[in-house]
XYZ file of C-alpha atoms in Angstrom:
656
model
C 8.198 19.971 -13.420
C 5.561 18.294 -11.181
C 6.388 15.683 -8.513
C 4.487 13.093 -10.577
C 7.158 13.342 -13.280
C 10.027 11.776 -11.292
C 10.157 8.081 -10.442
C 13.758 8.092 -9.127
C 15.113 10.096 -6.204
C 18.173 10.380 -3.968
C 17.562 9.488 -0.304
C 16.686 12.358 2.046
C 19.404 11.605 4.611
C 22.646 10.976 2.721
C 25.975 10.110 4.319
C 27.953 13.350 4.396
C 31.770 13.390 4.420
C 34.619 15.808 3.781
C 34.679 16.546 0.072
C 37.597 15.834 -2.256
C 38.901 19.398 -2.121
C 39.739 19.132 1.610
C 41.169 15.573 1.711
C 43.813 13.653 -0.233
C 41.715 10.625 -1.105
C 38.168 9.289 -0.817
C 37.578 5.515 -0.793
C 34.351 3.529 -0.770
C 33.996 0.162 0.964
C 31.226 -1.767 -0.814
C 30.833 -4.415 1.931
C 30.161 -2.016 4.841
C 28.787 0.820 2.641
C 31.355 3.158 4.219
C 33.191 6.187 2.841
C 36.790 6.744 3.971
C 38.063 10.334 3.769
C 41.870 10.196 4.108
C 44.046 13.253 4.826
C 47.872 12.898 4.866
C 50.540 15.103 6.393
C 52.666 14.105 9.398
C 50.086 11.543 10.501
C 47.327 10.156 8.334
C 43.878 11.276 9.518
C 40.942 9.068 8.550
C 37.225 9.828 8.915
C 34.885 6.916 8.197
C 31.210 7.603 7.547
C 28.635 4.851 7.191
C 24.879 4.544 6.693
C 24.351 4.617 10.477
C 25.944 6.990 12.972
C 27.332 4.087 15.029
C 29.360 2.909 12.037
C 31.100 6.306 11.804
C 34.585 6.548 13.282
C 37.637 8.854 13.141
C 41.234 7.911 13.887
C 44.871 8.676 13.010
C 47.574 6.372 11.596
C 51.303 6.724 11.104
C 52.046 8.147 7.670
C 53.813 5.270 5.895
C 53.086 6.351 2.371
C 50.131 6.990 0.111
C 47.010 4.943 0.917
C 45.941 2.953 -2.161
C 43.026 1.087 -0.549
C 41.463 1.066 2.942
C 38.567 -1.035 4.314
C 37.202 -2.291 7.618
C 36.288 -5.919 8.090
C 32.598 -6.582 8.737
C 31.616 -4.929 12.013
C 34.612 -2.516 12.012
C 36.709 -5.098 13.880
C 39.932 -5.024 11.832
C 41.224 -2.309 9.508
C 43.160 -3.244 6.341
C 45.294 -0.644 4.531
C 47.218 -1.108 1.290
C 50.093 1.285 0.716
C 52.388 -0.764 -1.540
C 51.835 -3.246 -4.395
C 53.338 -6.051 -2.275
C 51.639 -5.963 1.150
C 48.584 -5.034 3.200
C 48.788 -3.611 6.751
C 46.306 -4.445 9.508
C 45.226 -2.678 12.720
C 43.026 -4.244 15.415
C 39.918 -2.245 16.382
C 38.603 -5.020 18.643
C 38.238 -3.742 22.244
C 41.054 -4.838 24.610
C 43.297 -5.862 21.691
C 46.581 -3.974 21.149
C 46.114 -1.138 18.660
C 49.266 -2.055 16.746
C 49.886 -2.546 13.034
C 50.885 -5.882 11.523
C 51.520 -6.662 7.869
C 51.120 -9.431 5.291
C 52.942 -9.693 1.969
C 51.403 -11.532 -0.968
C 52.802 -15.037 -1.408
C 53.256 -15.041 -5.175
C 56.655 -13.794 -6.338
C 56.741 -10.703 -8.550
C 52.983 -10.276 -8.051
C 51.339 -6.904 -7.510
C 48.273 -6.562 -5.277
C 45.390 -5.045 -7.252
C 43.184 -4.832 -4.166
C 41.552 -6.848 -1.394
C 38.061 -7.840 -0.165
C 36.830 -8.790 3.293
C 34.534 -11.836 3.076
C 34.017 -12.152 6.847
C 35.044 -10.266 9.984
C 38.344 -12.200 10.006
C 38.674 -13.482 6.417
C 40.230 -11.514 3.572
C 41.118 -12.123 -0.082
C 44.120 -10.500 -1.778
C 43.634 -10.091 -5.536
C 46.943 -9.857 -7.392
C 47.777 -9.719 -11.077
C 48.795 -13.392 -10.773
C 45.833 -14.783 -8.849
C 44.021 -14.694 -5.506
C 45.096 -15.503 -1.943
C 42.502 -16.300 0.732
C 43.587 -15.605 4.329
C 42.269 -15.930 7.846
C 43.291 -13.002 10.046
C 44.348 -13.937 13.601
C 43.996 -10.651 15.525
C 45.280 -12.059 18.831
C 48.491 -13.297 17.168
C 48.690 -10.268 14.836
C 49.268 -12.550 11.856
C 47.493 -14.147 8.881
C 47.030 -17.795 7.899
C 46.816 -18.708 4.196
C 43.686 -20.835 3.652
C 43.808 -21.234 -0.129
C 45.300 -19.646 -3.233
C 44.761 -19.863 -6.981
C 47.170 -18.834 -9.737
C 45.499 -17.046 -12.646
C 46.380 -13.980 -14.737
C 44.155 -11.111 -13.571
C 43.465 -7.813 -15.363
C 40.959 -6.446 -12.865
C 38.362 -7.717 -10.381
C 34.896 -7.036 -9.011
C 33.297 -8.025 -5.709
C 29.643 -8.619 -4.767
C 29.438 -8.436 -0.940
C 25.834 -9.723 -0.812
C 26.905 -13.082 -2.236
C 30.648 -12.988 -1.344
C 31.563 -13.637 -4.981
C 34.715 -12.191 -6.584
C 34.830 -11.872 -10.371
C 38.257 -11.927 -12.067
C 38.928 -10.658 -15.598
C 41.419 -12.918 -17.408
C 42.987 -13.345 -20.891
C 44.464 -10.658 -23.159
C 41.121 -9.095 -24.097
C 39.856 -9.400 -20.521
C 36.541 -10.922 -21.608
C 36.934 -14.347 -19.976
C 35.598 -13.964 -16.430
C 36.344 -16.368 -13.583
C 34.116 -16.124 -10.471
C 35.052 -17.436 -7.015
C 32.613 -17.846 -4.109
C 33.587 -17.572 -0.430
C 31.752 -18.922 2.609
C 32.869 -19.745 6.170
C 36.528 -20.285 5.428
C 36.015 -22.027 2.066
C 36.768 -20.828 -1.467
C 34.882 -22.368 -4.419
C 35.745 -21.957 -8.082
C 32.602 -21.290 -10.119
C 32.179 -21.825 -13.877
C 34.180 -19.381 -15.971
C 32.504 -17.765 -18.963
C 33.216 -15.496 -21.894
C 31.643 -12.112 -22.509
C 30.713 -11.746 -26.167
C 32.426 -8.535 -27.336
C 31.147 -6.440 -30.267
C 32.720 -7.095 -33.662
C 35.060 -4.262 -34.712
C 36.831 -3.752 -38.054
C 40.208 -5.516 -38.350
C 42.953 -5.116 -37.238
C 41.443 -3.268 -34.254
C 40.758 -5.285 -31.106
C 38.392 -4.444 -28.291
C 39.255 -5.158 -24.665
C 36.651 -5.579 -21.916
C 36.830 -2.706 -19.444
C 35.745 -2.968 -15.818
C 33.774 0.259 -16.391
C 31.377 -1.765 -18.539
C 30.796 -4.543 -15.980
C 28.665 -4.626 -12.829
C 27.798 -7.517 -10.521
C 24.456 -7.496 -8.706
C 21.825 -9.636 -7.053
C 18.474 -9.400 -8.882
C 15.453 -11.368 -7.657
C 17.740 -13.517 -5.509
C 19.995 -14.505 -8.436
C 23.527 -13.296 -9.104
C 24.036 -11.529 -12.453
C 26.942 -9.995 -14.319
C 25.720 -6.964 -16.267
C 27.737 -6.065 -19.373
C 27.293 -2.640 -20.936
C 27.702 -3.384 -24.639
C 28.274 -0.114 -26.461
C 27.843 -1.281 -30.058
C 25.714 -4.013 -31.465
C 27.266 -6.399 -33.982
C 24.759 -5.347 -36.636
C 25.285 -2.024 -38.364
C 21.535 -1.365 -38.547
C 21.341 -1.311 -34.728
C 24.193 0.830 -33.394
C 22.522 1.496 -30.028
C 23.975 0.275 -26.758
C 22.469 -2.538 -24.698
C 23.000 -4.217 -21.338
C 23.543 -7.973 -21.520
C 22.845 -10.025 -18.388
C 24.659 -13.263 -17.568
C 23.276 -15.371 -14.721
C 25.875 -16.954 -12.418
C 24.567 -20.059 -10.628
C 26.544 -21.493 -7.689
C 26.852 -24.698 -9.678
C 26.505 -25.289 -13.397
C 27.316 -23.176 -16.425
C 26.784 -19.437 -16.782
C 23.987 -18.423 -19.158
C 23.284 -15.270 -21.119
C 19.712 -14.618 -19.983
C 18.552 -11.068 -20.737
C 19.225 -8.160 -23.097
C 18.174 -4.635 -22.103
C 17.727 -2.285 -25.071
C 18.964 1.250 -24.295
C 17.927 2.751 -27.674
C 20.744 5.316 -27.561
C 24.527 5.644 -27.260
C 26.890 7.497 -24.924
C 28.178 7.224 -21.357
C 26.134 5.027 -19.023
C 26.197 3.879 -15.401
C 24.263 1.025 -13.766
C 22.435 0.605 -10.453
C 20.029 -2.007 -9.138
C 17.190 -0.719 -6.966
C 14.346 -2.899 -5.669
C 15.245 -5.593 -8.259
C 15.077 -3.025 -11.085
C 18.071 -2.366 -13.326
C 18.542 1.420 -13.518
C 20.605 2.775 -16.407
C 21.828 6.379 -16.084
C 22.636 8.280 -19.295
C 25.001 11.184 -18.716
C 24.543 13.272 -21.886
C 20.733 13.470 -21.628
C 20.829 13.504 -17.795
C 18.084 10.895 -17.634
C 17.647 7.365 -16.302
C 15.596 4.401 -17.456
C 14.522 1.290 -15.581
C 14.159 -2.348 -16.590
C 12.325 -5.199 -14.893
C 13.725 -8.506 -16.140
C 10.574 -10.347 -15.002
C 8.353 -8.275 -17.300
C 7.980 -9.939 -20.689
C 7.684 -7.821 -23.842
C 4.904 -9.255 -26.074
C 6.435 -7.961 -29.313
C 10.075 -8.843 -28.493
C 12.078 -12.019 -28.641
C 12.343 -13.983 -25.419
C 14.134 -12.045 -22.645
C 14.769 -8.941 -24.749
C 13.503 -5.965 -22.755
C 12.542 -2.395 -23.490
C 12.524 0.216 -20.680
C 9.473 -0.141 -18.430
C 8.948 3.634 -18.313
C 10.014 6.597 -20.456
C 13.392 8.221 -19.605
C 13.234 10.643 -16.684
C 15.752 12.612 -14.661
C 16.393 11.814 -11.006
C 14.323 14.133 -8.793
C 16.179 17.446 -8.254
C 18.170 17.496 -5.013
C 19.175 20.557 -3.000
C 22.218 20.669 -0.732
C 21.771 22.762 2.432
C 24.595 25.249 3.074
C 26.572 24.526 6.255
C 29.615 25.990 8.013
C 30.521 29.478 9.319
C 29.776 31.233 6.012
C 26.220 29.846 5.822
C 23.381 32.311 6.361
C 20.173 30.859 7.916
C 17.937 32.395 5.256
C 20.167 31.241 2.393
C 18.337 28.713 0.186
C 19.836 25.243 -0.396
C 22.051 24.922 -3.472
C 20.833 22.642 -6.299
C 22.974 19.518 -6.639
C 24.448 18.865 -10.070
C 22.769 15.635 -11.159
C 24.624 13.170 -13.424
C 27.865 15.015 -12.651
C 31.146 13.717 -14.067
C 32.374 13.556 -10.439
C 29.670 11.009 -9.587
C 30.768 7.427 -8.841
C 28.150 4.680 -8.974
C 28.439 1.554 -6.809
C 26.282 -1.559 -6.570
C 23.609 -2.047 -5.861
C 22.063 1.402 -5.266
C 24.790 3.848 -4.224
C 25.816 7.139 -5.822
C 28.771 9.106 -4.440
C 29.736 12.690 -5.244
C 33.323 13.102 -4.036
C 33.345 16.789 -5.017
C 30.295 17.574 -2.870
C 30.990 15.047 -0.101
C 27.743 13.061 -0.297
C 26.851 9.369 -0.463
C 23.257 8.736 -1.505
C 21.046 5.702 -1.820
C 19.018 5.731 -5.017
C 15.298 5.067 -4.497
C 12.332 4.278 -6.732
C 9.161 6.330 -6.233
C 6.177 4.176 -7.153
C 3.255 6.678 -7.260
C 4.515 8.444 -10.449
C 4.704 5.096 -12.279
C 0.899 4.768 -12.085
C 0.274 7.431 -14.724
C 3.352 6.587 -16.807
C 2.404 2.933 -17.391
C -1.000 2.852 -19.090
C -1.385 -0.942 -19.387
C -3.048 -1.797 -16.040
C -2.130 -5.482 -16.204
C 1.530 -4.671 -16.851
C 1.425 -1.959 -14.169
C 0.135 -4.426 -11.551
C 2.798 -6.992 -12.556
C 5.415 -4.266 -12.110
C 4.078 -3.029 -8.755
C 3.605 -6.505 -7.247
C 7.378 -7.036 -7.381
C 8.233 -3.788 -5.613
C 8.997 -3.405 -1.921
C 6.523 -0.711 -0.789
C 3.710 -1.450 -3.180
C 0.515 -2.079 -1.174
C -0.992 1.405 -0.961
C 0.022 2.200 -4.552
C -1.686 -0.974 -5.827
C -4.824 -0.154 -3.838
C -4.808 3.373 -5.299
C -4.537 1.843 -8.810
C -7.585 -0.319 -8.028
C -9.553 2.716 -6.840
C -8.504 4.709 -9.881
C -9.464 1.803 -12.136
C -13.014 1.778 -10.734
C -13.648 5.516 -10.603
C -13.734 8.621 -12.739
C -12.148 9.155 -16.133
C -9.628 6.313 -15.747
C -12.376 3.756 -15.192
C -11.335 0.458 -16.767
C -13.452 -2.128 -18.538
C -14.689 -5.155 -16.640
C -12.102 -7.256 -18.492
C -9.281 -5.050 -17.178
C -10.796 -5.142 -13.678
C -10.963 -8.955 -13.826
C -7.323 -9.172 -14.978
C -6.135 -7.005 -12.075
C -8.195 -8.953 -9.494
C -6.842 -12.268 -10.819
C -3.232 -11.080 -10.569
C -3.708 -9.842 -6.988
C -5.524 -12.968 -5.837
C -2.948 -15.272 -7.393
C -0.260 -13.677 -5.202
C -2.622 -13.852 -2.197
C -3.259 -17.560 -2.877
C 0.463 -18.352 -3.214
C 1.086 -16.736 0.180
C -1.780 -18.681 1.821
C -0.458 -21.959 0.387
C 3.080 -21.205 1.584
C 1.718 -20.360 5.046
C -0.304 -23.603 5.116
C 2.702 -25.691 4.006
C 4.789 -24.082 6.748
C 2.103 -24.726 9.405
C 1.769 -28.399 8.403
C 5.561 -28.811 8.447
C 5.781 -27.255 11.923
C 2.985 -29.461 13.286
C 4.535 -32.649 11.891
C 7.983 -31.735 13.280
C 11.372 -31.796 11.528
C 11.960 -34.777 9.259
C 15.295 -36.515 8.966
C 17.745 -34.716 6.721
C 15.379 -31.809 6.029
C 16.493 -28.212 6.391
C 14.717 -25.902 8.836
C 11.783 -24.155 7.187
C 11.473 -20.391 7.337
C 8.062 -18.871 7.866
C 6.899 -17.231 4.605
C 7.222 -13.458 4.704
C 4.016 -11.545 4.140
C 5.222 -8.902 1.694
C 3.297 -5.790 0.735
C 2.305 -7.564 -2.485
C -0.175 -9.692 -0.499
C -3.453 -7.796 -0.900
C -6.077 -9.642 1.116
C -9.870 -9.282 1.221
C -9.850 -6.853 4.152
C -7.388 -4.579 2.291
C -9.600 -4.557 -0.781
C -12.778 -4.063 1.253
C -11.405 -1.265 3.445
C -9.465 0.753 0.867
C -11.357 0.139 -2.372
C -14.723 -1.638 -2.461
C -16.590 -0.130 0.513
C -16.131 3.452 -0.728
C -16.662 2.379 -4.356
C -20.174 1.039 -3.601
C -21.181 4.443 -2.199
C -20.384 6.338 -5.410
C -23.439 8.135 -6.754
C -22.032 8.843 -10.221
C -21.352 5.194 -11.120
C -23.932 2.780 -12.510
C -25.182 0.298 -9.926
C -24.884 -2.421 -12.579
C -21.141 -1.731 -12.875
C -20.785 -1.667 -9.074
C -22.471 -5.063 -8.690
C -20.542 -6.491 -11.642
C -17.231 -5.399 -10.034
C -18.167 -6.934 -6.663
C -19.173 -10.208 -8.310
C -15.978 -10.158 -10.396
C -13.871 -9.917 -7.240
C -15.831 -12.791 -5.654
C -15.420 -14.854 -8.860
C -11.682 -14.204 -8.815
C -11.406 -15.383 -5.182
C -13.433 -18.506 -5.935
C -11.297 -19.239 -8.993
C -8.183 -19.652 -6.832
C -10.207 -21.380 -4.076
C -9.943 -18.646 -1.468
C -12.862 -18.652 0.985
C -14.817 -15.432 0.482
C -15.272 -13.436 3.693
C -18.878 -12.743 4.730
C -18.376 -8.957 4.700
C -17.927 -9.040 0.911
C -21.236 -10.887 0.520
C -22.804 -8.353 2.897
C -21.546 -5.561 0.652
C -23.228 -7.227 -2.344
C -26.522 -7.699 -0.457
C -26.580 -4.131 0.881
C -25.863 -2.775 -2.601
C -28.666 -4.881 -4.129
C -31.140 -3.834 -1.424
C -30.106 -0.171 -1.701
C -31.009 -0.271 -5.395
C -34.146 -2.425 -4.753
C -32.755 -5.282 -6.853
C -34.624 -7.908 -4.816
C -35.139 -10.312 -7.704
C -31.387 -10.402 -8.332
C -30.756 -10.913 -4.599
C -33.217 -13.818 -4.576
C -31.471 -15.344 -7.607
C -28.018 -14.963 -6.063
C -29.172 -16.741 -2.903
C -31.236 -19.401 -4.675
C -28.345 -20.424 -6.908
C -25.741 -20.088 -4.093
C -23.794 -17.332 -5.818
C -23.514 -15.926 -2.288
C -22.249 -18.647 0.025
C -24.226 -19.506 3.176
C -22.962 -18.156 6.511
C -24.423 -17.211 9.891
C -23.477 -13.495 9.553
C -25.154 -13.424 6.125
C -28.314 -15.055 7.488
C -28.422 -12.487 10.310
C -28.037 -9.672 7.761
C -30.972 -11.079 5.765
C -33.077 -11.141 8.926
C -32.330 -7.470 9.546
C -33.606 -6.680 6.027
C -37.057 -8.161 6.626
C -38.648 -4.718 7.054
C -37.389 -3.679 3.611
C -37.720 -7.065 1.938
C -40.207 -9.428 3.709
C -38.979 -12.509 1.817
C -35.582 -12.061 3.469
C -36.920 -13.753 6.636
C -37.607 -17.063 4.895
C -34.383 -16.795 2.863
C -32.512 -16.414 6.131
C -34.173 -19.462 7.698
C -33.471 -21.554 4.609
C -29.830 -20.526 4.766
C -29.524 -21.383 8.463
C -31.100 -24.803 7.852
C -28.593 -25.486 5.059
C -25.728 -24.635 7.410
C -26.859 -27.462 9.818
C -24.562 -25.989 12.500
C -26.876 -23.050 13.093
C -29.738 -24.773 14.999
C -29.518 -22.387 17.954
C -29.689 -19.380 15.624
C -32.763 -20.777 13.840
C -34.549 -21.314 17.165
C -33.699 -17.740 18.227
C -34.997 -16.374 14.929
C -38.290 -18.295 15.158
C -38.830 -17.361 18.802
C -38.142 -13.695 18.037
C -40.916 -13.923 15.443
C -43.208 -15.563 18.066
C -43.251 -18.738 15.985
C -42.912 -20.832 19.152
C -44.510 -24.014 17.818
C -42.450 -23.726 14.644
C -39.294 -23.465 16.746
C -40.327 -26.507 18.772
C -41.094 -28.541 15.667
C -37.714 -27.576 14.158
C -35.736 -28.546 17.253
C -37.592 -31.874 17.452
C -36.812 -32.524 13.762
C -33.087 -32.251 14.437
C -33.296 -34.307 17.650
C -32.362 -31.547 20.068
C -35.530 -31.340 22.140
C -34.035 -33.089 25.211
C -31.459 -30.335 25.727
C -33.385 -27.127 25.024
C -34.190 -24.598 27.737
C -37.815 -24.901 28.918
C -37.763 -21.377 30.317
C -36.755 -19.864 26.950
C -39.759 -21.463 25.202
C -42.199 -20.710 28.056
C -41.078 -17.047 28.081
C -41.653 -16.826 24.326
C -45.082 -18.441 24.650
C -46.006 -16.054 27.477
C -45.101 -13.050 25.311
C -47.569 -14.112 22.619
C -50.489 -13.697 25.097
C -51.935 -16.833 23.512
C -53.079 -18.951 26.471
C -53.667 -22.131 24.466
C -50.194 -21.834 22.939
C -48.752 -21.476 26.452
C -50.754 -24.543 27.571
C -49.380 -26.613 24.651
C -45.770 -25.608 25.285
C -46.095 -26.106 29.060
C -47.615 -29.571 28.547
C -44.776 -30.506 26.128
C -42.140 -29.790 28.760
C -44.115 -31.593 31.487
C -44.143 -34.664 29.262
C -40.393 -34.260 28.583
C -39.723 -34.040 32.329
C -41.785 -37.167 32.948
C -39.970 -39.081 30.199
C -36.494 -38.003 31.290
C -36.866 -37.880 35.093
C -40.045 -39.790 35.905
C -41.706 -36.627 37.201
C -43.522 -33.824 35.315
C -42.253 -31.194 37.768
C -39.582 -28.685 36.801
C -36.230 -28.677 38.615
C -35.256 -25.584 40.587
C -32.295 -25.026 38.241
C -34.675 -24.546 35.287
C -36.112 -21.339 36.899
C -39.667 -22.032 35.690
C -41.469 -21.224 39.012
C -43.245 -18.143 37.621
C -44.476 -20.148 34.634
C -45.916 -22.841 36.939
C -47.706 -20.095 38.959
C -49.153 -18.592 35.758
C -50.298 -22.025 34.535
C -52.142 -22.645 37.872
C -53.771 -19.190 37.715
C -55.102 -19.686 34.195
C -55.858 -23.421 34.047
C -56.109 -24.425 37.714
C -53.851 -26.650 39.767
C -55.792 -29.734 38.714
C -54.552 -29.162 35.125
C -50.949 -29.949 36.158
C -49.792 -33.401 35.170
C -49.701 -35.884 38.037
C -46.630 -37.932 38.769
C -46.966 -41.457 37.413
C -47.549 -44.130 40.036
C -46.041 -47.549 39.807
């Protein structure tokens, strides 16, 4: 199958650890993204592998029984090990601290510890079947201090390290969930909520299993994802994923339903804000974007964005003494029953000793999602989207996939809306920084320029400049596309850069569409600018009227007086330049030498006489003498004037 088929892949550099056949137990720590391979026998050997080499560590512990759970605090400072249902043991890994074990029993009588979660480098939560206990670990004293506890019957729990929220399953059926949030030594009880279970025939009862629940951060919001295996209606037996949004304050809401259109065993990941649903029996995965609205579905009911596809095949290189250099890598068994899936994007194969990060490949999505508007909406929300979006734009303007002008306009509008929102955020930030912090306001963060911000230079460099050079595309379509992009920028009040106007002008001139160019300039479709006026001047040889169009533009700019003078002098229109500068009141400051040089180059003696006399009169009016100052460097012009008209023609100084 071609590379374009797969839009999901396992990362190239997985975390590799000793597989399950050579160790007693393998544990995963969701907070530090670490795998613990534990081997017992005499002493307990532990090898910890993390996403970075520096987070990998190996050590030995006294064998005090089977390890039920093992995790480092954030930064590998303190190790916590659970061996019994009643207590958790701790070992300092802080430099210069004694490497000795200390222990903490749970406070609640007759309670059994289900597990524990580190919420900070020195803060830990015990989850028992009777509630939760929040502790501060004091490594120097080798003891723990109880900060807060809460009694509640607990069936099982889930932890989201990104938000430091623990979710507890309560009640007989397990479908009433109670979240708790942790931050800087505080524990907050969030709103509890009930998961709506499928209706089953009486007297059977369905309990909520932790296998069907996942907690993840999607678009900056915390969600509980419930894998509902059977719909309540008999005419729709397919499974679905129901999303509940958990705000820090306020009630929990059921917000989204993801239609899986099949039944069987599923697993959930979240990658780049996409919900990925793996289906074991078909060995395929589908993705959902909860921000994409389905036009033919009820509000917030979603179909898969793309058709089901397998994860890209992965090959495991052979290592060890038995490996032969020429031996090809062994294909990895995808969707294996030994796979464990962790949030947000982790897949672990204990049997093969690999921990992968799941990744989304964007280029294959381009040909799988035919609706260009929907495709752009999808891509704009992805992390590494810029070059893919630009390739979509190029594809949309060229060849067989060429879109209609309406489609082109839709895509441009979507891109420029994101561009505009970034510019506004940047402007708001700049104004806030210049005005200084106001009382009671929180510090502003500079807006991040994500890859979704496609600016005019991106579009010009990667799409439009090469597009205008295409020989097999109608020049009418080319000009229409350029004008559509300019319209889109104007619509959201983004100042159009002069190089886009230059592209329009060059395209019009190349196709000898001078009447259209004249119309565009006359009706200000192309905005006035100095670079544009200079470009028009350079086109005079091809289009003589461009000279006057350029002058008219410079006059309208009113800040381009020097440029107008230069243009007129270059055309040997010396008197015209002088008249213009007098009309704008700048004749007292202009360089006499510049005008005298220009007059000299015309070889028109009477013109030189007129210009020379003008500056003599200016000198007399400003300084009381017709003579030129040494700093004006007009000596050679005075000599020439004497040679042609005689010394007696020089103006005499006025006498009082």
